[in-house]
GROMACS .gro file of C-alpha atoms in nm:
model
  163
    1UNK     CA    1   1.770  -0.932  -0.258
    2UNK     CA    2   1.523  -0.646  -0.240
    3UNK     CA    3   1.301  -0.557   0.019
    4UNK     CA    4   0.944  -0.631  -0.073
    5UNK     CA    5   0.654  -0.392   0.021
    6UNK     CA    6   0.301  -0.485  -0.100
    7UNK     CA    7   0.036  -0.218  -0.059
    8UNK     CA    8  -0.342  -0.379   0.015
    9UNK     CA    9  -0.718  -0.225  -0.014
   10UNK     CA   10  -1.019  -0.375  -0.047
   11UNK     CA   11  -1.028  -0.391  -0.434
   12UNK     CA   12  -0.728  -0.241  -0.530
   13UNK     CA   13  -0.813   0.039  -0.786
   14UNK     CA   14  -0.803   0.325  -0.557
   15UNK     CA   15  -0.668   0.311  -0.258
   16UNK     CA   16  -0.353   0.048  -0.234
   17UNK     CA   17  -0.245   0.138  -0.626
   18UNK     CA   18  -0.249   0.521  -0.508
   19UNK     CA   19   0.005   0.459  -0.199
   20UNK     CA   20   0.205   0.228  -0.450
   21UNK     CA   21   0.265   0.507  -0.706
   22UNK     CA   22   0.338   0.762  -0.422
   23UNK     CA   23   0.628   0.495  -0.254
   24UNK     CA   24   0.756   0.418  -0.575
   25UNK     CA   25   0.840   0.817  -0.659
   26UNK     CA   26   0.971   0.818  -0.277
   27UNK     CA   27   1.178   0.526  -0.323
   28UNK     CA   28   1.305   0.709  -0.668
   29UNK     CA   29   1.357   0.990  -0.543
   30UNK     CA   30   1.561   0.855  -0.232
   31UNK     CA   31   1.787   0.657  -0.516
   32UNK     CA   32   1.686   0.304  -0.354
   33UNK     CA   33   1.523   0.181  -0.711
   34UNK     CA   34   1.637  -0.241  -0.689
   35UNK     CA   35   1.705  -0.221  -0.336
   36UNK     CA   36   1.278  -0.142  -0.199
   37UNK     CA   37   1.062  -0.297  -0.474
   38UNK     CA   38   0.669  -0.171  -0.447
   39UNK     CA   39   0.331  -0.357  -0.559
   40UNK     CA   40   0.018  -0.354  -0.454
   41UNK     CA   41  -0.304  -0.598  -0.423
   42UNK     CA   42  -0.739  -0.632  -0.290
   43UNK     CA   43  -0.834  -0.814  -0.005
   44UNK     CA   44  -1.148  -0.886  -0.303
   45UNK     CA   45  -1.119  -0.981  -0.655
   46UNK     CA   46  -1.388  -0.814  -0.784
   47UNK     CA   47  -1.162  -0.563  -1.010
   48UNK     CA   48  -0.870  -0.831  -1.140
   49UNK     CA   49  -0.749  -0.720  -1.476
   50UNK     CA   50  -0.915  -0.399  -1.418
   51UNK     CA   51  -0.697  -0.042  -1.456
   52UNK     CA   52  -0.720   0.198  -1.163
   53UNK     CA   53  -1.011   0.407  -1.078
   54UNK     CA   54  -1.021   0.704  -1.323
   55UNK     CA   55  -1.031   0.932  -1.047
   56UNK     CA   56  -0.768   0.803  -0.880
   57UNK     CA   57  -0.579   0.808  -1.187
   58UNK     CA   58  -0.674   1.174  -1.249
   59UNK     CA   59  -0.571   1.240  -0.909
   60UNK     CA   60  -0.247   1.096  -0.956
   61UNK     CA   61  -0.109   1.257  -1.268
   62UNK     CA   62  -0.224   1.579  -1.202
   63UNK     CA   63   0.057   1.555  -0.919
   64UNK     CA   64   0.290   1.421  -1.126
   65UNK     CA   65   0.263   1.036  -0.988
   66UNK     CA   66   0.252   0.745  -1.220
   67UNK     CA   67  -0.027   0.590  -1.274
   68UNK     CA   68  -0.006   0.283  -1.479
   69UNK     CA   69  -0.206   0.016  -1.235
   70UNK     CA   70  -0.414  -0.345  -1.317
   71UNK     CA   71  -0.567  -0.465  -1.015
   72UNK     CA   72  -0.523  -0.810  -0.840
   73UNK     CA   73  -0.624  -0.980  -0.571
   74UNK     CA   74  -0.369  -1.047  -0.228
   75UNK     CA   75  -0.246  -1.446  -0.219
   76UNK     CA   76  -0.150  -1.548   0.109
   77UNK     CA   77   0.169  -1.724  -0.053
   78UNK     CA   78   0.303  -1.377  -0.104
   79UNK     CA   79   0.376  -1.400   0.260
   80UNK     CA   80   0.643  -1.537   0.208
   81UNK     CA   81   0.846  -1.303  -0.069
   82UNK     CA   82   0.745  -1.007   0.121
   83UNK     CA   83   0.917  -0.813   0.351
   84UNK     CA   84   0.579  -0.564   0.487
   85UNK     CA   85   0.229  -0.589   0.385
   86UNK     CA   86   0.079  -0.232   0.409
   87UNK     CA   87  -0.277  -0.230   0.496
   88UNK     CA   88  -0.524   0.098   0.395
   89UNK     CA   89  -0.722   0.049   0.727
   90UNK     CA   90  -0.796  -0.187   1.005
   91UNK     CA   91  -1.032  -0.428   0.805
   92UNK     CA   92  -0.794  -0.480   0.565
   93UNK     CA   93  -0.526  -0.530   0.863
   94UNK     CA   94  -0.730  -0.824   1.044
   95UNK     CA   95  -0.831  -0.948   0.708
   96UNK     CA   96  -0.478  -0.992   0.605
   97UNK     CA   97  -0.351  -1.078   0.919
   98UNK     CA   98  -0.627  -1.355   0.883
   99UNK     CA   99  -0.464  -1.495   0.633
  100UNK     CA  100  -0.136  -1.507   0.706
  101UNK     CA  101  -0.057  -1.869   0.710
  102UNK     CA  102   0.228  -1.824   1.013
  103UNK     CA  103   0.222  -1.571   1.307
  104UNK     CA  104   0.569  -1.443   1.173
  105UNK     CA  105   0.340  -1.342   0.836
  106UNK     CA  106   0.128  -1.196   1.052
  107UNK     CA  107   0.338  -0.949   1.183
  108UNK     CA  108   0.476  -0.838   0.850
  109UNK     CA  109   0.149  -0.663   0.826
  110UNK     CA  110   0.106  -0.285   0.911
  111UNK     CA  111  -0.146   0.041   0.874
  112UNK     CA  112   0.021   0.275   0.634
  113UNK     CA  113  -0.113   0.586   0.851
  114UNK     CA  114   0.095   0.434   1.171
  115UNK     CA  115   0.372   0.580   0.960
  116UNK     CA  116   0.237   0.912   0.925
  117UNK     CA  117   0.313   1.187   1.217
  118UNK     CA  118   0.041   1.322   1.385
  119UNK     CA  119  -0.267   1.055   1.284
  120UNK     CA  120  -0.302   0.995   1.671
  121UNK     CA  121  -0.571   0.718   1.707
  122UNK     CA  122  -0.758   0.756   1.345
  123UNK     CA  123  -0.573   0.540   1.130
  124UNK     CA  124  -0.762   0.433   0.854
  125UNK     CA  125  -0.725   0.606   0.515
  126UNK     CA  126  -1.106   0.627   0.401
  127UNK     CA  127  -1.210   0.469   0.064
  128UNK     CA  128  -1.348   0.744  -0.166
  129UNK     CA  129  -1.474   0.507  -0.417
  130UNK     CA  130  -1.833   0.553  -0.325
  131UNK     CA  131  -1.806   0.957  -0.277
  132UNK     CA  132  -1.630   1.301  -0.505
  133UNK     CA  133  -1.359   1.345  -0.648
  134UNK     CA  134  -1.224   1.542  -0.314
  135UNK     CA  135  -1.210   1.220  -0.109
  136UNK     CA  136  -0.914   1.104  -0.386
  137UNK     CA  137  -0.755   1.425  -0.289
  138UNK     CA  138  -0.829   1.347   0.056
  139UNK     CA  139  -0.711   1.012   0.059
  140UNK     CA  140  -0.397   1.101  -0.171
  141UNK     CA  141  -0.295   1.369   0.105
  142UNK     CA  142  -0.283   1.107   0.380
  143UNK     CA  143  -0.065   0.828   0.162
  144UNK     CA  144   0.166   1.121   0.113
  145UNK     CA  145   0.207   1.205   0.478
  146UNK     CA  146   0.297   0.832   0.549
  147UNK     CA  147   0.507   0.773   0.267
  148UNK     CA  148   0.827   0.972   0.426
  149UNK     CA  149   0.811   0.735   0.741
  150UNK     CA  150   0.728   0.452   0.591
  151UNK     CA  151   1.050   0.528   0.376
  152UNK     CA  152   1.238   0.566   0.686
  153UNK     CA  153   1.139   0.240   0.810
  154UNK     CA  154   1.198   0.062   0.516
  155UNK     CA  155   1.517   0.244   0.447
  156UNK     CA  156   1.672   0.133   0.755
  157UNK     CA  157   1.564  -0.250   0.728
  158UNK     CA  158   1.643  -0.265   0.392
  159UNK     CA  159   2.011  -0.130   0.460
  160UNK     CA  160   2.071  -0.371   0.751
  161UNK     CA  161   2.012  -0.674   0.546
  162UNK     CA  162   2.282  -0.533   0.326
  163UNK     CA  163   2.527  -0.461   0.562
   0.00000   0.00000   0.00000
């Protein structure tokens, strides 16, 4: 059985669909494709059935990430097929964590920059729906830097339920 990762931002068209692509390649890449499956979901429905933000799309593909994305919103009975539930920053943590309809849910939930060295205290990966085009650079820079440890971490559960 593969281990299930769901990424989560507030609407899920820039943020959450961005850290998705980025884990997928890094999953690829590490040759763990059917063994760490990667989606991603909004804490809101306001975008369901929409595609990604174009400039997170734009962002994307112009370093050579994938970025085929339709947005949906989180369901707290995905609790229970996942494995971690990656939040973008602390509202969506206690949101999520909120939800989760047992304290063992609860704890599946994590911030994606507690993964990445050197974010000290400041763990939030800022939405840059509302600014340029530089805050999806911004924001694409900081999923990268966590996606290596967040590999790790998954990497090593994922290989101890298959031993």
């Amino acid at each position: 059985m593969a281990f299930r990762v769901c990424f989560v931002c507030t609407g899920n068209i820039c943020r959450s669909p961005m850290a998705e692509s980025v884990f997928r390649a890094r999953v690829t890449e590490a040759g763990l494709d059917g063994v760490v499956e990667a989606d991603s979901a909004g804490t809101d429905g306001w975008h369901e059935g929409d595609g990604a933000d174009p400039r997170t799309v734009a962002v994307l593909e112009e370093n050579g990430y994938a970025a085929d994305h339709t947005a949906r919103r989180f369901d707290p009975s995905w609790f229970a097929r996942l494995d971690l539930v990656i939040a973008l920053d602390t509202g969506h943590l206690e949101t999520l964590r909120r939800l989760a309809p047992t304290p063992r849910d609860a704890d599946k939930v994590r911030l994606l920059r507690s993964y990445a060295p050197g974010a000290d205290d400041d763990l939030d990966v800022p939405d840059p729906y509302y600014g340029e085009a530089d805050g999806f650079s911004a924001c694409l820079e900081m999923v990268e830097a966590a996606s290596a440890g967040l590999l790790s971490s998954v990497r090593e559960q994922a290989e101890g339920r298959m031993a």
